[in-house]
Structures are given as C-alpha cells and as structure tokens.
mmCIF file with all atom_site columns, C-alpha atoms in Angstrom:
data_model
loop_
_atom_site.group_PDB
_atom_site.id
_atom_site.type_symbol
_atom_site.label_atom_id
_atom_site.label_alt_id
_atom_site.label_comp_id
_atom_site.label_asym_id
_atom_site.label_entity_id
_atom_site.label_seq_id
_atom_site.pdbx_PDB_ins_code
_atom_site.Cartn_x
_atom_site.Cartn_y
_atom_site.Cartn_z
_atom_site.occupancy
_atom_site.B_iso_or_equiv
_atom_site.pdbx_formal_charge
_atom_site.auth_seq_id
_atom_site.auth_comp_id
_atom_site.auth_asym_id
_atom_site.auth_atom_id
_atom_site.pdbx_PDB_model_num
ATOM 1   C CA . MET A 1 1   ? -34.512 -55.684 -20.556 1.00 0.00 ? 584 MET A CA 1
ATOM 2   C CA . ALA A 1 2   ? -32.719 -57.052 -17.156 1.00 0.00 ? 585 ALA A CA 1
ATOM 3   C CA . GLU A 1 3   ? -29.455 -57.095 -19.067 1.00 0.00 ? 586 GLU A CA 1
ATOM 4   C CA . LEU A 1 4   ? -29.859 -53.500 -20.143 1.00 0.00 ? 587 LEU A CA 1
ATOM 5   C CA . ASN A 1 5   ? -30.683 -52.409 -16.472 1.00 0.00 ? 588 ASN A CA 1
ATOM 6   C CA . LYS A 1 6   ? -27.738 -54.475 -15.217 1.00 0.00 ? 589 LYS A CA 1
ATOM 7   C CA . ARG A 1 7   ? -25.519 -52.721 -17.833 1.00 0.00 ? 590 ARG A CA 1
ATOM 8   C CA . GLY A 1 8   ? -26.889 -49.444 -16.787 1.00 0.00 ? 591 GLY A CA 1
ATOM 9   C CA . ARG A 1 9   ? -26.320 -49.984 -13.192 1.00 0.00 ? 592 ARG A CA 1
ATOM 10  C CA . VAL A 1 10  ? -22.591 -50.849 -13.868 1.00 0.00 ? 593 VAL A CA 1
ATOM 11  C CA . LEU A 1 11  ? -22.115 -47.971 -15.878 1.00 0.00 ? 594 LEU A CA 1
ATOM 12  C CA . VAL A 1 12  ? -23.913 -45.769 -12.925 1.00 0.00 ? 595 VAL A CA 1
ATOM 13  C CA . ASN A 1 13  ? -21.589 -47.204 -10.603 1.00 0.00 ? 596 ASN A CA 1
ATOM 14  C CA . ASP A 1 14  ? -18.515 -46.547 -12.458 1.00 0.00 ? 597 ASP A CA 1
ATOM 15  C CA . ALA A 1 15  ? -19.418 -42.929 -13.069 1.00 0.00 ? 598 ALA A CA 1
ATOM 16  C CA . GLN A 1 16  ? -19.761 -42.725 -9.415  1.00 0.00 ? 599 GLN A CA 1
ATOM 17  C CA . LYS A 1 17  ? -16.564 -44.259 -8.638  1.00 0.00 ? 600 LYS A CA 1
ATOM 18  C CA . VAL A 1 18  ? -15.071 -41.741 -11.113 1.00 0.00 ? 601 VAL A CA 1
ATOM 19  C CA . MET A 1 19  ? -16.746 -38.733 -9.738  1.00 0.00 ? 602 MET A CA 1
ATOM 20  C CA . GLU A 1 20  ? -15.801 -39.546 -5.991  1.00 0.00 ? 603 GLU A CA 1
ATOM 21  C CA . GLY A 1 21  ? -12.057 -40.325 -7.274  1.00 0.00 ? 604 GLY A CA 1
ATOM 22  C CA . GLN A 1 22  ? -12.246 -36.765 -8.776  1.00 0.00 ? 605 GLN A CA 1
ATOM 23  C CA . GLN A 1 23  ? -13.636 -35.182 -5.613  1.00 0.00 ? 606 GLN A CA 1
ATOM 24  C CA . GLU A 1 24  ? -10.937 -36.786 -3.573  1.00 0.00 ? 607 GLU A CA 1
ATOM 25  C CA . ARG A 1 25  ? -8.234  -35.574 -5.768  1.00 0.00 ? 608 ARG A CA 1
ATOM 26  C CA . LEU A 1 26  ? -9.885  -31.929 -5.804  1.00 0.00 ? 609 LEU A CA 1
ATOM 27  C CA . LYS A 1 27  ? -9.997  -32.096 -1.916  1.00 0.00 ? 610 LYS A CA 1
ATOM 28  C CA . ARG A 1 28  ? -6.158  -33.098 -1.566  1.00 0.00 ? 611 ARG A CA 1
ATOM 29  C CA . GLN A 1 29  ? -5.402  -30.305 -4.017  1.00 0.00 ? 612 GLN A CA 1
ATOM 30  C CA . HIS A 1 30  ? -7.549  -27.769 -2.082  1.00 0.00 ? 613 HIS A CA 1
ATOM 31  C CA . GLU A 1 31  ? -5.762  -28.962 1.295   1.00 0.00 ? 614 GLU A CA 1
ATOM 32  C CA . CYS A 1 32  ? -2.277  -28.686 -0.283  1.00 0.00 ? 615 CYS A CA 1
ATOM 33  C CA . LEU A 1 33  ? -3.156  -25.061 -1.586  1.00 0.00 ? 616 LEU A CA 1
ATOM 34  C CA . GLU A 1 34  ? -4.250  -23.975 1.956   1.00 0.00 ? 617 GLU A CA 1
ATOM 35  C CA . ARG A 1 35  ? -1.233  -25.395 3.620   1.00 0.00 ? 618 ARG A CA 1
ATOM 36  C CA . GLN A 1 36  ? 1.125   -23.386 0.763   1.00 0.00 ? 619 GLN A CA 1
ATOM 37  C CA . HIS A 1 37  ? -1.146  -20.333 1.451   1.00 0.00 ? 620 HIS A CA 1
ATOM 38  C CA . TRP A 1 38  ? -0.583  -20.635 5.109   1.00 0.00 ? 621 TRP A CA 1
ATOM 39  C CA . THR A 1 39  ? 3.162   -21.276 4.979   1.00 0.00 ? 622 THR A CA 1
ATOM 40  C CA . ARG A 1 40  ? 3.522   -18.445 2.554   1.00 0.00 ? 623 ARG A CA 1
ATOM 41  C CA . THR A 1 41  ? 1.700   -16.052 4.670   1.00 0.00 ? 624 THR A CA 1
ATOM 42  C CA . LYS A 1 42  ? 3.953   -17.159 7.590   1.00 0.00 ? 625 LYS A CA 1
ATOM 43  C CA . PHE A 1 43  ? 7.006   -16.756 5.527   1.00 0.00 ? 626 PHE A CA 1
ATOM 44  C CA . GLN A 1 44  ? 5.991   -13.131 4.569   1.00 0.00 ? 627 GLN A CA 1
ATOM 45  C CA . LYS A 1 45  ? 5.257   -12.120 8.104   1.00 0.00 ? 628 LYS A CA 1
ATOM 46  C CA . HIS A 1 46  ? 8.594   -13.532 9.041   1.00 0.00 ? 629 HIS A CA 1
ATOM 47  C CA . GLN A 1 47  ? 10.407  -11.556 6.371   1.00 0.00 ? 630 GLN A CA 1
ATOM 48  C CA . GLU A 1 48  ? 8.392   -8.162  7.300   1.00 0.00 ? 631 GLU A CA 1
ATOM 49  C CA . HIS A 1 49  ? 9.637   -8.838  10.922  1.00 0.00 ? 632 HIS A CA 1
ATOM 50  C CA . ILE A 1 50  ? 13.223  -9.258  9.863   1.00 0.00 ? 633 ILE A CA 1
ATOM 51  C CA . LEU A 1 51  ? 13.160  -6.098  7.782   1.00 0.00 ? 634 LEU A CA 1
ATOM 52  C CA . ALA A 1 52  ? 11.817  -4.194  10.553  1.00 0.00 ? 635 ALA A CA 1
ATOM 53  C CA . LEU A 1 53  ? 14.496  -5.352  12.905  1.00 0.00 ? 636 LEU A CA 1
ATOM 54  C CA . ARG A 1 54  ? 17.189  -4.504  10.206  1.00 0.00 ? 637 ARG A CA 1
ATOM 55  C CA . LEU A 1 55  ? 15.496  -1.038  9.860   1.00 0.00 ? 638 LEU A CA 1
ATOM 56  C CA . MET A 1 56  ? 15.729  -0.564  13.620  1.00 0.00 ? 639 MET A CA 1
ATOM 57  C CA . LYS A 1 57  ? 19.429  -1.776  13.829  1.00 0.00 ? 640 LYS A CA 1
ATOM 58  C CA . TRP A 1 58  ? 20.451  0.614   10.983  1.00 0.00 ? 641 TRP A CA 1
ATOM 59  C CA . SER A 1 59  ? 18.560  3.554   12.519  1.00 0.00 ? 642 SER A CA 1
ATOM 60  C CA . CYS A 1 60  ? 19.810  3.140   16.103  1.00 0.00 ? 643 CYS A CA 1
ATOM 61  C CA . SER A 1 61  ? 23.192  3.156   17.552  1.00 0.00 ? 644 SER A CA 1
ATOM 62  C CA . ARG A 1 62  ? 24.390  0.774   20.127  1.00 0.00 ? 645 ARG A CA 1
ATOM 63  C CA . GLU A 1 63  ? 23.304  3.035   23.051  1.00 0.00 ? 646 GLU A CA 1
ATOM 64  C CA . GLY A 1 64  ? 19.942  2.824   21.812  1.00 0.00 ? 647 GLY A CA 1
ATOM 65  C CA . GLU A 1 65  ? 19.633  6.558   20.726  1.00 0.00 ? 648 GLU A CA 1
ATOM 66  C CA . MET A 1 66  ? 18.983  7.587   17.164  1.00 0.00 ? 649 MET A CA 1
ATOM 67  C CA . SER A 1 67  ? 21.946  7.797   14.748  1.00 0.00 ? 650 SER A CA 1
ATOM 68  C CA . GLY A 1 68  ? 23.111  10.475  12.331  1.00 0.00 ? 651 GLY A CA 1
ATOM 69  C CA . LEU A 1 69  ? 21.180  8.573   9.676   1.00 0.00 ? 652 LEU A CA 1
ATOM 70  C CA . MET A 1 70  ? 17.747  9.312   11.336  1.00 0.00 ? 653 MET A CA 1
ATOM 71  C CA . PRO A 1 71  ? 18.451  12.377  13.734  1.00 0.00 ? 654 PRO A CA 1
ATOM 72  C CA . LYS A 1 72  ? 14.746  13.184  14.403  1.00 0.00 ? 655 LYS A CA 1
ATOM 73  C CA . VAL A 1 73  ? 11.434  11.663  13.997  1.00 0.00 ? 656 VAL A CA 1
ATOM 74  C CA . PRO A 1 74  ? 9.529   13.188  10.937  1.00 0.00 ? 657 PRO A CA 1
ATOM 75  C CA . ARG A 1 75  ? 6.839   15.531  12.150  1.00 0.00 ? 658 ARG A CA 1
ATOM 76  C CA . VAL A 1 76  ? 3.965   16.587  9.535   1.00 0.00 ? 659 VAL A CA 1
ATOM 77  C CA . SER A 1 77  ? 1.619   19.436  9.826   1.00 0.00 ? 660 SER A CA 1
ATOM 78  C CA . LEU A 1 78  ? -1.345  19.569  7.706   1.00 0.00 ? 661 LEU A CA 1
ATOM 79  C CA . GLN A 1 79  ? -3.367  22.613  6.759   1.00 0.00 ? 662 GLN A CA 1
ATOM 80  C CA . ARG A 1 80  ? -6.691  22.872  4.685   1.00 0.00 ? 663 ARG A CA 1
ATOM 81  C CA . LEU A 1 81  ? -5.918  24.646  1.462   1.00 0.00 ? 664 LEU A CA 1
ATOM 82  C CA . ASP A 1 82  ? -8.646  26.496  -0.603  1.00 0.00 ? 665 ASP A CA 1
ATOM 83  C CA . LEU A 1 83  ? -7.685  25.680  -4.188  1.00 0.00 ? 666 LEU A CA 1
ATOM 84  C CA . ASP A 1 84  ? -9.681  26.244  -7.466  1.00 0.00 ? 667 ASP A CA 1
ATOM 85  C CA . LEU A 1 85  ? -9.298  22.540  -8.978  1.00 0.00 ? 668 LEU A CA 1
ATOM 86  C CA . THR A 1 86  ? -11.460 23.209  -11.991 1.00 0.00 ? 669 THR A CA 1
ATOM 87  C CA . ALA A 1 87  ? -10.033 22.122  -15.477 1.00 0.00 ? 670 ALA A CA 1
ATOM 88  C CA . ALA A 1 88  ? -9.387  25.614  -16.486 1.00 0.00 ? 671 ALA A CA 1
ATOM 89  C CA . SER A 1 89  ? -7.202  26.577  -13.248 1.00 0.00 ? 672 SER A CA 1
ATOM 90  C CA . GLN A 1 90  ? -3.520  25.967  -13.228 1.00 0.00 ? 673 GLN A CA 1
ATOM 91  C CA . PRO A 1 91  ? -2.460  23.392  -10.800 1.00 0.00 ? 674 PRO A CA 1
ATOM 92  C CA . PRO A 1 92  ? -0.520  24.765  -7.348  1.00 0.00 ? 675 PRO A CA 1
ATOM 93  C CA . VAL A 1 93  ? 2.993   25.050  -7.349  1.00 0.00 ? 676 VAL A CA 1
ATOM 94  C CA . VAL A 1 94  ? 4.889   23.237  -4.625  1.00 0.00 ? 677 VAL A CA 1
ATOM 95  C CA . LYS A 1 95  ? 7.917   24.292  -3.416  1.00 0.00 ? 678 LYS A CA 1
ATOM 96  C CA . VAL A 1 96  ? 10.216  22.648  -0.832  1.00 0.00 ? 679 VAL A CA 1
ATOM 97  C CA . PHE A 1 97  ? 13.079  24.255  1.033   1.00 0.00 ? 680 PHE A CA 1
ATOM 98  C CA . PRO A 1 98  ? 15.113  21.844  3.052   1.00 0.00 ? 681 PRO A CA 1
ATOM 99  C CA . GLY A 1 99  ? 16.709  22.764  6.537   1.00 0.00 ? 682 GLY A CA 1
ATOM 100 C CA . SER A 1 100 ? 20.252  23.826  6.493   1.00 0.00 ? 683 SER A CA 1
ATOM 101 C CA . THR A 1 101 ? 21.116  21.569  9.330   1.00 0.00 ? 684 THR A CA 1
ATOM 102 C CA . THR A 1 102 ? 20.017  18.021  10.431  1.00 0.00 ? 685 THR A CA 1
ATOM 103 C CA . LYS A 1 103 ? 18.328  19.623  13.358  1.00 0.00 ? 686 LYS A CA 1
ATOM 104 C CA . GLY A 1 104 ? 16.683  22.319  11.022  1.00 0.00 ? 687 GLY A CA 1
ATOM 105 C CA . SER A 1 105 ? 13.239  21.875  9.713   1.00 0.00 ? 688 SER A CA 1
ATOM 106 C CA . ASN A 1 106 ? 12.197  21.461  6.091   1.00 0.00 ? 689 ASN A CA 1
ATOM 107 C CA . LEU A 1 107 ? 9.417   24.033  4.786   1.00 0.00 ? 690 LEU A CA 1
ATOM 108 C CA . MET A 1 108 ? 6.903   23.172  2.112   1.00 0.00 ? 691 MET A CA 1
ATOM 109 C CA . VAL A 1 109 ? 5.101   26.037  0.376   1.00 0.00 ? 692 VAL A CA 1
ATOM 110 C CA . ILE A 1 110 ? 1.960   25.599  -1.848  1.00 0.00 ? 693 ILE A CA 1
ATOM 111 C CA . GLU A 1 111 ? 1.466   28.575  -4.122  1.00 0.00 ? 694 GLU A CA 1
ATOM 112 C CA . PRO A 1 112 ? -1.597  29.106  -6.761  1.00 0.00 ? 695 PRO A CA 1
ATOM 113 C CA . GLY A 1 113 ? -0.761  28.091  -10.417 1.00 0.00 ? 696 GLY A CA 1
ATOM 114 C CA . ALA A 1 114 ? 1.211   30.615  -12.743 1.00 0.00 ? 697 ALA A CA 1
ATOM 115 C CA . ALA A 1 115 ? -2.099  32.250  -14.173 1.00 0.00 ? 698 ALA A CA 1
ATOM 116 C CA . ALA A 1 116 ? -3.655  32.775  -10.739 1.00 0.00 ? 699 ALA A CA 1
ATOM 117 C CA . ALA A 1 117 ? -0.242  34.144  -9.240  1.00 0.00 ? 700 ALA A CA 1
ATOM 118 C CA . ALA A 1 118 ? 0.021   36.597  -12.112 1.00 0.00 ? 701 ALA A CA 1
ATOM 119 C CA . ALA A 1 119 ? -3.689  37.924  -11.592 1.00 0.00 ? 702 ALA A CA 1
ATOM 120 C CA . ARG A 1 120 ? -3.186  38.318  -7.921  1.00 0.00 ? 703 ARG A CA 1
ATOM 121 C CA . GLN A 1 121 ? -2.821  41.814  -6.563  1.00 0.00 ? 704 GLN A CA 1
ATOM 122 C CA . PRO A 1 122 ? 0.448   42.689  -5.492  1.00 0.00 ? 705 PRO A CA 1
ATOM 123 C CA . GLY A 1 123 ? 0.625   42.884  -1.871  1.00 0.00 ? 706 GLY A CA 1
ATOM 124 C CA . THR A 1 124 ? -1.957  40.596  -1.060  1.00 0.00 ? 707 THR A CA 1
ATOM 125 C CA . ALA A 1 125 ? -1.265  37.503  0.743   1.00 0.00 ? 708 ALA A CA 1
ATOM 126 C CA . LEU A 1 126 ? -2.671  34.037  0.168   1.00 0.00 ? 709 LEU A CA 1
ATOM 127 C CA . GLY A 1 127 ? -6.033  33.222  1.792   1.00 0.00 ? 710 GLY A CA 1
ATOM 128 C CA . THR A 1 128 ? -6.892  37.137  2.100   1.00 0.00 ? 711 THR A CA 1
ATOM 129 C CA . PRO A 1 129 ? -9.778  38.691  0.519   1.00 0.00 ? 712 PRO A CA 1
ATOM 130 C CA . GLY A 1 130 ? -8.594  40.012  -2.993  1.00 0.00 ? 713 GLY A CA 1
ATOM 131 C CA . ALA A 1 131 ? -6.503  37.214  -3.720  1.00 0.00 ? 714 ALA A CA 1
#
C-alpha cells in the first residue's frame, strides 16, 4: 500500500510539472502575441500618418495653398426628404449635375420614382400639396 501511495505521489508530481511547463509556455506565447499586436498597431498608426502626410503634400502647393488638384473644400448640404419607401413604391431617382468650372458647384437632385413622377399632377413642385 505504501508503494502505491509513493508511486501515486510521483505521478501527481510529474503531472504537476508537465502542467506548470505548459502554463509557462502558454504565458510566453501570450506575451509574444501581445508584443506582436502592439508592434502591428504602432506600425499601422505610422502608416496612416505617412499616408496623411502624402495626401497633404499631394493636395497642397509649395506656398501652402490648395493646388489645382483640390481647389476647394467640399461642402455638403443635407435636407430632409419625405419619401414613400414602401415595397410597392419606386426608388427615388438621383441626378448629379457637375459644375462647369472648378469654382462652380455641383448640384444633386433627388426626384420620386418613375411611377410617382407619372402620377404627379403637372405644374406641382415636389413637397407641395397635390404632389
């Protein structure tokens, strides 16, 4: 009986040593993965910074003014649209009219779908009663 207890303790000790070794190995792997993630994140931020600098260099002239590539800062005007978006309705038609010069503005017009436009009374504007 004493011999069995002795062998049991030896087996338990061996199992504990194996488990501790595996835990150490997993801990080292985890630390390595954390370092890789940190390095990758730092590298990604560095790349984004370089791309931003390249875009600035590309878009600005030597005097610090905007070049012909980006002559003006884009401006967006949003308006609320009252549209019928049920399954039976036609999707709205979006038309874009670019400005004729670099200083001109672009115009985007959103009209009701083909079926709604045909049903609309002539002479009524969008958003008015009877439309």
